[in-house]
Amino acid sequence: MITTLSKRFRRIADGLTTGQTAVADLRAEIVATEDRLERAKNRPQSKAVALDKARRDLAEAAEIGQTILRVHARAARSGVGGDLLDRVTDARDARALLALVAAPQLLAAFETEASALWGDDLGLTEDEREQELTILHRELFDLELAEEALIRSAAVAGLVIDRRPDAHPAAVLAPDHALPPV
């Protein structure tokens, strides 16, 4: 009888160790996936997108600058206008005139800074970021479902494995048939 109990205890202990190890491995994978998700969220936007935006901003500002010059030139022609720079009191006007006369230099300086900042990581477009985040969220949820399946399987075997406090509620509440086989 003692031999039978001893064997039974060893099977339970082995099951507990195996179950806990499997859950621990899965939890390490969950943490790694959460880290990948956080890195994906924090990756910079695409360098190409940033450069396109800078080009558009400069083009829009240069159009405004051209309009400002035209207005001042007409005023000067009619004898009403004075010194062009005296009339530029608004920072937006100064920005527009700067874009008009120095857009290529500003863009070149921006590209130099962008290249230094982005380095080898050219960043993500919004579509790429959304796609990557969707994939990582799905991977994370699948891992959480697998974790829940292991916890429930261990419970059936009489082994208690506590759930993580931040376990996904949808995984915890999922019906058994929605969980992957163990």
Coordinates of N, CA and C in Angstrom, one line a residue:
M1 N 0.8 -1.2 0.0 CA 0.0 0.0 0.0 C 0.9 1.3 0.0
I2 N 1.9 1.2 0.8 CA 2.8 2.4 0.8 C 3.5 2.6 -0.5
T3 N 3.8 1.4 -1.2 CA 4.4 1.5 -2.5 C 3.5 2.1 -3.5
T4 N 2.2 1.7 -3.4 CA 1.2 2.3 -4.3 C 1.0 3.8 -4.1
L5 N 1.0 4.2 -2.9 CA 0.8 5.6 -2.5 C 2.1 6.4 -3.0
S6 N 3.2 5.8 -2.8 CA 4.4 6.4 -3.2 C 4.5 6.6 -4.7
K7 N 4.1 5.6 -5.5 CA 4.0 5.7 -7.0 C 3.0 6.8 -7.4
R8 N 1.9 6.8 -6.7 CA 0.8 7.8 -7.0 C 1.3 9.2 -6.7
F9 N 2.0 9.3 -5.6 CA 2.5 10.6 -5.2 C 3.5 11.1 -6.2
R10 N 4.4 10.2 -6.7 CA 5.4 10.5 -7.7 C 4.7 11.0 -9.0
R11 N 3.7 10.3 -9.4 CA 2.9 10.6 -10.6 C 2.3 12.0 -10.5
I12 N 1.8 12.3 -9.3 CA 1.2 13.6 -9.1 C 2.3 14.7 -9.1
A13 N 3.4 14.4 -8.4 CA 4.5 15.3 -8.4 C 5.0 15.6 -9.8
D14 N 5.2 14.5 -10.6 CA 5.7 14.7 -11.9 C 4.7 15.5 -12.8
G15 N 3.4 15.2 -12.6 CA 2.4 15.9 -13.3 C 2.4 17.4 -12.9
L16 N 2.5 17.7 -11.6 CA 2.6 19.0 -11.2 C 3.8 19.8 -11.8
T17 N 4.9 19.1 -11.7 CA 6.1 19.7 -12.3 C 6.0 20.0 -13.8
T18 N 5.5 19.0 -14.5 CA 5.3 19.1 -15.9 C 4.3 20.2 -16.2
G19 N 3.2 20.2 -15.5 CA 2.1 21.2 -15.7 C 2.6 22.6 -15.4
Q20 N 3.3 22.7 -14.3 CA 3.9 24.1 -13.9 C 4.9 24.5 -14.9
T21 N 5.8 23.6 -15.4 CA 6.8 23.9 -16.4 C 6.2 24.4 -17.7
A22 N 5.2 23.7 -18.1 CA 4.5 24.0 -19.4 C 3.9 25.4 -19.3
V23 N 3.2 25.7 -18.1 CA 2.6 27.0 -17.9 C 3.7 28.1 -17.8
A24 N 4.8 27.8 -17.1 CA 5.8 28.8 -17.0 C 6.4 29.1 -18.4
D25 N 6.6 28.0 -19.2 CA 7.2 28.3 -20.5 C 6.2 29.1 -21.3
L26 N 4.9 28.8 -21.2 CA 3.9 29.6 -22.0 C 3.9 31.0 -21.5
R27 N 4.0 31.2 -20.2 CA 4.0 32.6 -19.6 C 5.2 33.4 -20.1
A28 N 6.3 32.7 -20.2 CA 7.5 33.4 -20.7 C 7.3 33.8 -22.2
E29 N 6.6 33.0 -22.9 CA 6.3 33.3 -24.3 C 5.3 34.5 -24.4
I30 N 4.4 34.5 -23.4 CA 3.4 35.6 -23.4 C 4.2 36.9 -23.1
V31 N 5.1 36.9 -22.1 CA 5.9 38.1 -21.8 C 6.7 38.5 -23.0
A32 N 7.3 37.6 -23.7 CA 8.1 37.9 -24.9 C 7.2 38.6 -26.0
T33 N 6.0 38.0 -26.2 CA 5.1 38.6 -27.2 C 4.6 39.9 -26.8
E34 N 4.3 40.1 -25.5 CA 3.9 41.5 -25.0 C 5.1 42.5 -25.3
D35 N 6.3 42.1 -25.1 CA 7.5 42.9 -25.4 C 7.5 43.3 -26.8
R36 N 7.3 42.3 -27.7 CA 7.3 42.5 -29.2 C 6.2 43.5 -29.5
L37 N 5.1 43.3 -28.9 CA 3.9 44.2 -29.1 C 4.3 45.6 -28.7
E38 N 4.9 45.8 -27.6 CA 5.2 47.1 -27.1 C 6.3 47.8 -28.0
R39 N 7.3 47.0 -28.5 CA 8.3 47.5 -29.4 C 7.6 47.9 -30.8
A40 N 6.6 47.1 -31.2 CA 5.9 47.5 -32.5 C 5.2 48.8 -32.3
K41 N 4.6 49.0 -31.2 CA 3.8 50.2 -30.9 C 4.8 51.4 -30.9
N42 N 6.0 51.2 -30.5 CA 6.9 52.3 -30.3 C 7.9 52.5 -31.5
R43 N 7.8 51.7 -32.5 CA 8.6 51.9 -33.7 C 8.2 53.2 -34.3
P44 N 9.2 53.9 -34.9 CA 8.9 55.1 -35.5 C 8.0 54.9 -36.8
Q45 N 7.4 56.0 -37.2 CA 6.6 56.0 -38.4 C 7.7 55.9 -39.6
S46 N 7.2 55.5 -40.7 CA 8.1 55.3 -41.9 C 8.8 56.6 -42.2
K47 N 10.1 56.5 -42.5 CA 10.9 57.7 -42.9 C 10.3 58.3 -44.1
A48 N 9.9 57.5 -45.1 CA 9.3 57.9 -46.3 C 8.1 58.7 -46.1
V49 N 7.2 58.3 -45.1 CA 6.0 59.0 -44.8 C 6.3 60.4 -44.2
A50 N 7.3 60.4 -43.3 CA 7.7 61.7 -42.7 C 8.3 62.6 -43.7
L51 N 9.1 62.1 -44.7 CA 9.6 63.0 -45.7 C 8.5 63.5 -46.6
D52 N 7.6 62.7 -47.0 CA 6.4 63.1 -47.8 C 5.6 64.2 -47.1
K53 N 5.4 64.0 -45.8 CA 4.7 65.0 -45.0 C 5.4 66.3 -45.0
A54 N 6.8 66.2 -44.8 CA 7.6 67.5 -44.8 C 7.5 68.2 -46.1
R55 N 7.5 67.4 -47.2 CA 7.4 68.0 -48.6 C 6.1 68.7 -48.7
R56 N 5.0 68.0 -48.3 CA 3.7 68.6 -48.4 C 3.5 69.9 -47.6
D57 N 4.0 69.8 -46.3 CA 4.0 71.0 -45.5 C 4.7 72.2 -46.1
L58 N 5.9 71.9 -46.6 CA 6.7 73.0 -47.2 C 6.0 73.5 -48.5
A59 N 5.4 72.7 -49.3 CA 4.7 73.1 -50.5 C 3.5 74.0 -50.1
E60 N 2.8 73.6 -49.1 CA 1.6 74.4 -48.6 C 2.1 75.8 -48.1
A61 N 3.2 75.7 -47.3 CA 3.7 77.0 -46.7 C 4.2 77.9 -47.8
A62 N 4.9 77.3 -48.8 CA 5.4 78.1 -50.0 C 4.3 78.8 -50.8
E63 N 3.2 78.1 -50.9 CA 2.0 78.7 -51.6 C 1.5 79.9 -50.9
I64 N 1.4 79.8 -49.5 CA 1.0 80.9 -48.7 C 2.1 82.0 -48.8
G65 N 3.3 81.7 -48.8 CA 4.4 82.7 -49.0 C 4.3 83.4 -50.3
Q66 N 3.9 82.7 -51.4 CA 3.8 83.3 -52.7 C 2.6 84.3 -52.7
T67 N 1.5 83.9 -52.0 CA 0.4 84.8 -51.9 C 0.8 86.1 -51.1
I68 N 1.5 85.9 -50.0 CA 2.0 87.1 -49.2 C 2.8 88.0 -50.0
L69 N 3.7 87.5 -50.8 CA 4.6 88.3 -51.7 C 3.7 89.1 -52.7
R70 N 2.7 88.4 -53.3 CA 1.9 89.0 -54.2 C 1.1 90.2 -53.6
V71 N 0.5 89.9 -52.4 CA -0.2 91.0 -51.7 C 0.7 92.2 -51.5
H72 N 1.9 91.9 -51.0 CA 2.8 93.0 -50.6 C 3.3 93.8 -51.9
A73 N 3.5 93.0 -53.0 CA 3.9 93.7 -54.2 C 2.8 94.5 -54.8
R74 N 1.6 94.1 -54.7 CA 0.4 94.9 -55.2 C 0.3 96.2 -54.3
A75 N 0.5 96.0 -53.0 CA 0.4 97.2 -52.1 C 1.5 98.2 -52.4
A76 N 2.7 97.7 -52.7 CA 3.8 98.5 -53.0 C 3.6 99.3 -54.3
R77 N 3.0 98.6 -55.3 CA 2.8 99.2 -56.6 C 1.8 100.3 -56.5
S78 N 0.8 100.2 -55.6 CA -0.2 101.2 -55.5 C 0.3 102.4 -54.6
G79 N 1.5 102.2 -54.0 CA 2.0 103.3 -53.2 C 1.6 103.1 -51.7
V80 N 0.8 102.1 -51.4 CA 0.4 101.9 -50.0 C 1.4 101.1 -49.2
G81 N 2.1 100.2 -49.9 CA 3.0 99.3 -49.2 C 4.3 100.0 -48.9
G82 N 4.9 99.4 -47.8 CA 6.2 99.9 -47.4 C 7.2 98.7 -47.5
D83 N 8.0 98.7 -46.5 CA 9.0 97.6 -46.5 C 8.3 96.3 -46.2
L84 N 8.6 95.3 -47.1 CA 8.0 94.0 -47.0 C 8.2 93.4 -45.6
L85 N 9.4 93.4 -45.1 CA 9.7 92.8 -43.8 C 9.0 93.5 -42.6
D86 N 8.8 94.8 -42.7 CA 8.1 95.5 -41.7 C 6.6 95.0 -41.6
R87 N 6.1 94.6 -42.7 CA 4.7 94.1 -42.7 C 4.6 92.6 -42.2
V88 N 5.6 91.9 -42.2 CA 5.6 90.5 -41.7 C 5.8 90.5 -40.2
T89 N 4.6 90.5 -39.6 CA 4.7 90.5 -38.1 C 4.2 89.2 -37.5
D90 N 3.6 88.3 -38.3 CA 3.0 87.1 -37.9 C 4.1 86.0 -38.2
A91 N 4.3 85.1 -37.2 CA 5.2 84.0 -37.4 C 4.8 83.1 -38.5
R92 N 3.5 82.9 -38.7 CA 3.0 82.1 -39.9 C 3.4 82.7 -41.2
D93 N 3.4 84.0 -41.3 CA 3.8 84.7 -42.5 C 5.3 84.5 -42.7
A94 N 6.1 84.6 -41.7 CA 7.6 84.4 -41.8 C 7.9 83.0 -42.2
R95 N 7.1 82.0 -41.6 CA 7.3 80.6 -42.0 C 7.0 80.4 -43.4
A96 N 5.9 81.0 -43.9 CA 5.5 80.8 -45.3 C 6.6 81.4 -46.2
L97 N 7.1 82.6 -45.9 CA 8.1 83.2 -46.8 C 9.4 82.4 -46.7
L98 N 9.8 81.9 -45.6 CA 11.0 81.0 -45.5 C 10.8 79.8 -46.3
A99 N 9.6 79.2 -46.3 CA 9.4 78.0 -47.1 C 9.5 78.3 -48.6
L100 N 9.0 79.5 -49.0 CA 9.0 79.9 -50.4 C 10.4 80.0 -50.9
V101 N 11.3 80.7 -50.1 CA 12.6 80.9 -50.6 C 13.7 79.9 -50.3
A102 N 13.4 79.0 -49.3 CA 14.4 78.1 -48.8 C 13.9 76.6 -48.7
A103 N 12.8 76.3 -49.4 CA 12.2 75.0 -49.3 C 13.3 73.9 -49.6
P104 N 14.0 73.9 -50.7 CA 15.0 72.9 -51.0 C 16.0 72.7 -49.8
Q105 N 16.5 73.8 -49.3 CA 17.5 73.7 -48.2 C 16.9 73.1 -47.0
L106 N 15.7 73.6 -46.6 CA 15.0 73.0 -45.5 C 14.8 71.5 -45.6
L107 N 14.3 71.1 -46.8 CA 14.0 69.7 -47.0 C 15.3 68.9 -46.9
A108 N 16.4 69.4 -47.5 CA 17.7 68.7 -47.5 C 18.2 68.5 -46.0
A109 N 18.0 69.6 -45.2 CA 18.4 69.5 -43.8 C 17.5 68.6 -43.0
F110 N 16.3 68.5 -43.4 CA 15.3 67.6 -42.7 C 15.7 66.2 -43.1
E111 N 16.0 65.9 -44.3 CA 16.4 64.6 -44.8 C 17.7 64.1 -44.1
T112 N 18.6 65.0 -43.9 CA 19.9 64.7 -43.2 C 19.6 64.3 -41.7
E113 N 18.8 65.1 -41.1 CA 18.4 64.8 -39.7 C 17.6 63.5 -39.6
A114 N 16.7 63.3 -40.5 CA 15.8 62.1 -40.5 C 16.7 60.8 -40.7
S115 N 17.7 60.9 -41.6 CA 18.6 59.8 -41.9 C 19.3 59.4 -40.6
A116 N 19.8 60.4 -39.9 CA 20.5 60.2 -38.7 C 19.7 59.6 -37.6
L117 N 18.4 60.1 -37.5 CA 17.5 59.6 -36.5 C 17.0 58.2 -36.8
W118 N 16.6 57.9 -38.0 CA 16.0 56.6 -38.4 C 17.1 55.5 -38.4
G119 N 18.3 55.9 -38.9 CA 19.3 54.9 -39.0 C 18.9 53.7 -39.9
D120 N 19.1 52.5 -39.5 CA 18.7 51.3 -40.3 C 17.2 51.0 -40.2
D121 N 16.5 51.5 -39.1 CA 15.1 51.2 -39.0 C 14.3 52.2 -39.7
L122 N 13.8 51.9 -40.9 CA 13.1 52.9 -41.7 C 11.7 53.1 -41.2
G123 N 11.3 52.4 -40.1 CA 10.0 52.7 -39.5 C 8.9 51.9 -40.3
L124 N 7.7 52.2 -39.9 CA 6.5 51.6 -40.4 C 5.5 52.6 -40.9
T125 N 4.8 52.2 -42.0 CA 3.7 53.0 -42.4 C 2.5 52.7 -41.5
E126 N 1.5 53.4 -41.5 CA 0.3 53.1 -40.6 C -0.3 51.8 -40.9
D127 N -0.4 51.4 -42.2 CA -0.9 50.1 -42.5 C 0.0 49.0 -42.0
E128 N 1.3 49.1 -42.2 CA 2.2 48.1 -41.7 C 2.1 48.0 -40.2
R129 N 2.1 49.1 -39.5 CA 1.9 49.1 -38.0 C 0.7 48.4 -37.6
E130 N -0.4 48.7 -38.3 CA -1.7 48.1 -37.9 C -1.7 46.6 -38.2
Q131 N -1.1 46.2 -39.3 CA -1.0 44.8 -39.6 C -0.2 44.1 -38.6
E132 N 1.0 44.6 -38.2 CA 1.9 44.0 -37.3 C 1.2 43.9 -35.9
L133 N 0.5 45.0 -35.5 CA -0.1 44.9 -34.2 C -1.3 43.9 -34.2
T134 N -2.0 43.8 -35.3 CA -3.1 42.8 -35.4 C -2.5 41.4 -35.2
I135 N -1.4 41.1 -35.9 CA -0.8 39.8 -35.8 C -0.3 39.5 -34.4
L136 N 0.3 40.5 -33.8 CA 0.8 40.3 -32.4 C -0.3 40.1 -31.4
H137 N -1.4 40.9 -31.6 CA -2.5 40.7 -30.6 C -3.1 39.3 -30.8
R138 N -3.2 38.8 -32.0 CA -3.7 37.5 -32.2 C -2.8 36.4 -31.6
E139 N -1.5 36.6 -31.8 CA -0.5 35.6 -31.2 C -0.7 35.6 -29.7
L140 N -0.8 36.8 -29.1 CA -0.9 36.9 -27.7 C -2.2 36.3 -27.2
F141 N -3.3 36.5 -27.9 CA -4.5 35.9 -27.4 C -4.5 34.4 -27.6
D142 N -3.9 33.9 -28.7 CA -3.7 32.4 -28.8 C -2.9 31.8 -27.7
L143 N -1.8 32.5 -27.3 CA -1.0 32.0 -26.2 C -1.8 32.0 -24.9
E144 N -2.6 33.0 -24.7 CA -3.5 33.1 -23.5 C -4.5 32.0 -23.5
L145 N -5.1 31.7 -24.6 CA -6.0 30.5 -24.7 C -5.3 29.2 -24.4
A146 N -4.1 29.1 -24.9 CA -3.3 27.9 -24.6 C -3.0 27.8 -23.1
E147 N -2.6 28.9 -22.5 CA -2.4 28.9 -21.0 C -3.6 28.5 -20.3
E148 N -4.8 29.0 -20.6 CA -6.0 28.7 -20.0 C -6.3 27.2 -20.1
A149 N -6.0 26.7 -21.3 CA -6.2 25.2 -21.6 C -5.4 24.4 -20.6
L150 N -4.1 24.8 -20.4 CA -3.2 24.1 -19.5 C -3.7 24.2 -18.1
I151 N -4.1 25.3 -17.7 CA -4.6 25.5 -16.3 C -5.8 24.6 -16.1
R152 N -6.7 24.6 -17.0 CA -7.9 23.8 -16.8 C -7.6 22.3 -16.9
S153 N -6.7 21.9 -17.7 CA -6.2 20.5 -17.8 C -5.6 20.1 -16.5
A154 N -4.8 21.0 -15.9 CA -4.1 20.7 -14.6 C -5.2 20.6 -13.5
A155 N -6.2 21.4 -13.6 CA -7.3 21.4 -12.6 C -8.0 20.0 -12.6
V156 N -8.2 19.5 -13.9 CA -8.9 18.2 -14.0 C -8.0 17.1 -13.4
A157 N -6.7 17.3 -13.5 CA -5.8 16.3 -12.9 C -5.6 16.5 -11.4
G158 N -6.3 17.5 -10.8 CA -6.2 17.8 -9.4 C -5.0 18.7 -9.0
L159 N -4.4 19.4 -10.0 CA -3.3 20.3 -9.8 C -3.8 21.7 -9.9
V160 N -3.5 22.5 -8.9 CA -4.0 23.9 -8.9 C -2.8 24.8 -9.4
I161 N -3.1 25.5 -10.5 CA -2.2 26.5 -11.0 C -2.9 27.8 -11.1
D162 N -2.4 28.8 -10.3 CA -3.1 30.1 -10.3 C -3.0 30.8 -11.6
R163 N -4.0 31.5 -11.9 CA -4.1 32.4 -13.1 C -3.3 33.7 -12.9
R164 N -2.8 34.2 -13.9 CA -2.1 35.5 -13.8 C -3.2 36.6 -13.5
P165 N -2.9 37.6 -12.7 CA -3.9 38.6 -12.4 C -4.3 39.4 -13.7
D166 N -3.4 39.4 -14.7 CA -3.7 40.2 -15.9 C -4.1 39.2 -17.0
A167 N -4.5 38.0 -16.7 CA -4.9 37.1 -17.8 C -6.1 37.7 -18.5
H168 N -6.1 37.5 -19.8 CA -7.2 38.0 -20.7 C -8.5 37.5 -20.3
P169 N -9.5 38.3 -19.9 CA -10.8 37.8 -19.5 C -11.5 36.9 -20.5
A170 N -11.3 37.2 -21.8 CA -11.9 36.4 -22.8 C -11.4 35.0 -22.8
A171 N -10.1 34.9 -22.5 CA -9.5 33.5 -22.4 C -10.0 32.8 -21.2
V172 N -10.0 33.5 -20.1 CA -10.5 32.9 -18.8 C -11.9 32.4 -18.9
L173 N -12.8 33.2 -19.6 CA -14.2 32.9 -19.7 C -14.5 32.1 -21.0
A174 N -13.5 31.7 -21.8 CA -13.8 31.0 -23.0 C -14.3 29.6 -22.7
P175 N -15.3 29.1 -23.5 CA -15.8 27.7 -23.3 C -14.7 26.7 -23.6
D176 N -14.8 25.6 -23.0 CA -13.8 24.5 -23.2 C -13.5 24.2 -24.7
H177 N -14.6 24.2 -25.5 CA -14.4 23.9 -26.9 C -13.7 24.9 -27.7
A178 N -13.6 26.1 -27.1 CA -12.8 27.2 -27.8 C -11.3 27.2 -27.5
L179 N -10.9 26.3 -26.5 CA -9.5 26.3 -26.1 C -8.8 25.2 -27.0
P180 N -7.5 25.4 -27.2 CA -6.8 24.5 -28.0 C -6.6 23.2 -27.2
P181 N -6.4 22.1 -27.9 CA -6.2 20.8 -27.1 C -4.9 20.8 -26.4
V182 N -4.9 20.1 -25.3 CA -3.6 20.1 -24.5 C -3.0 18.7 -24.7

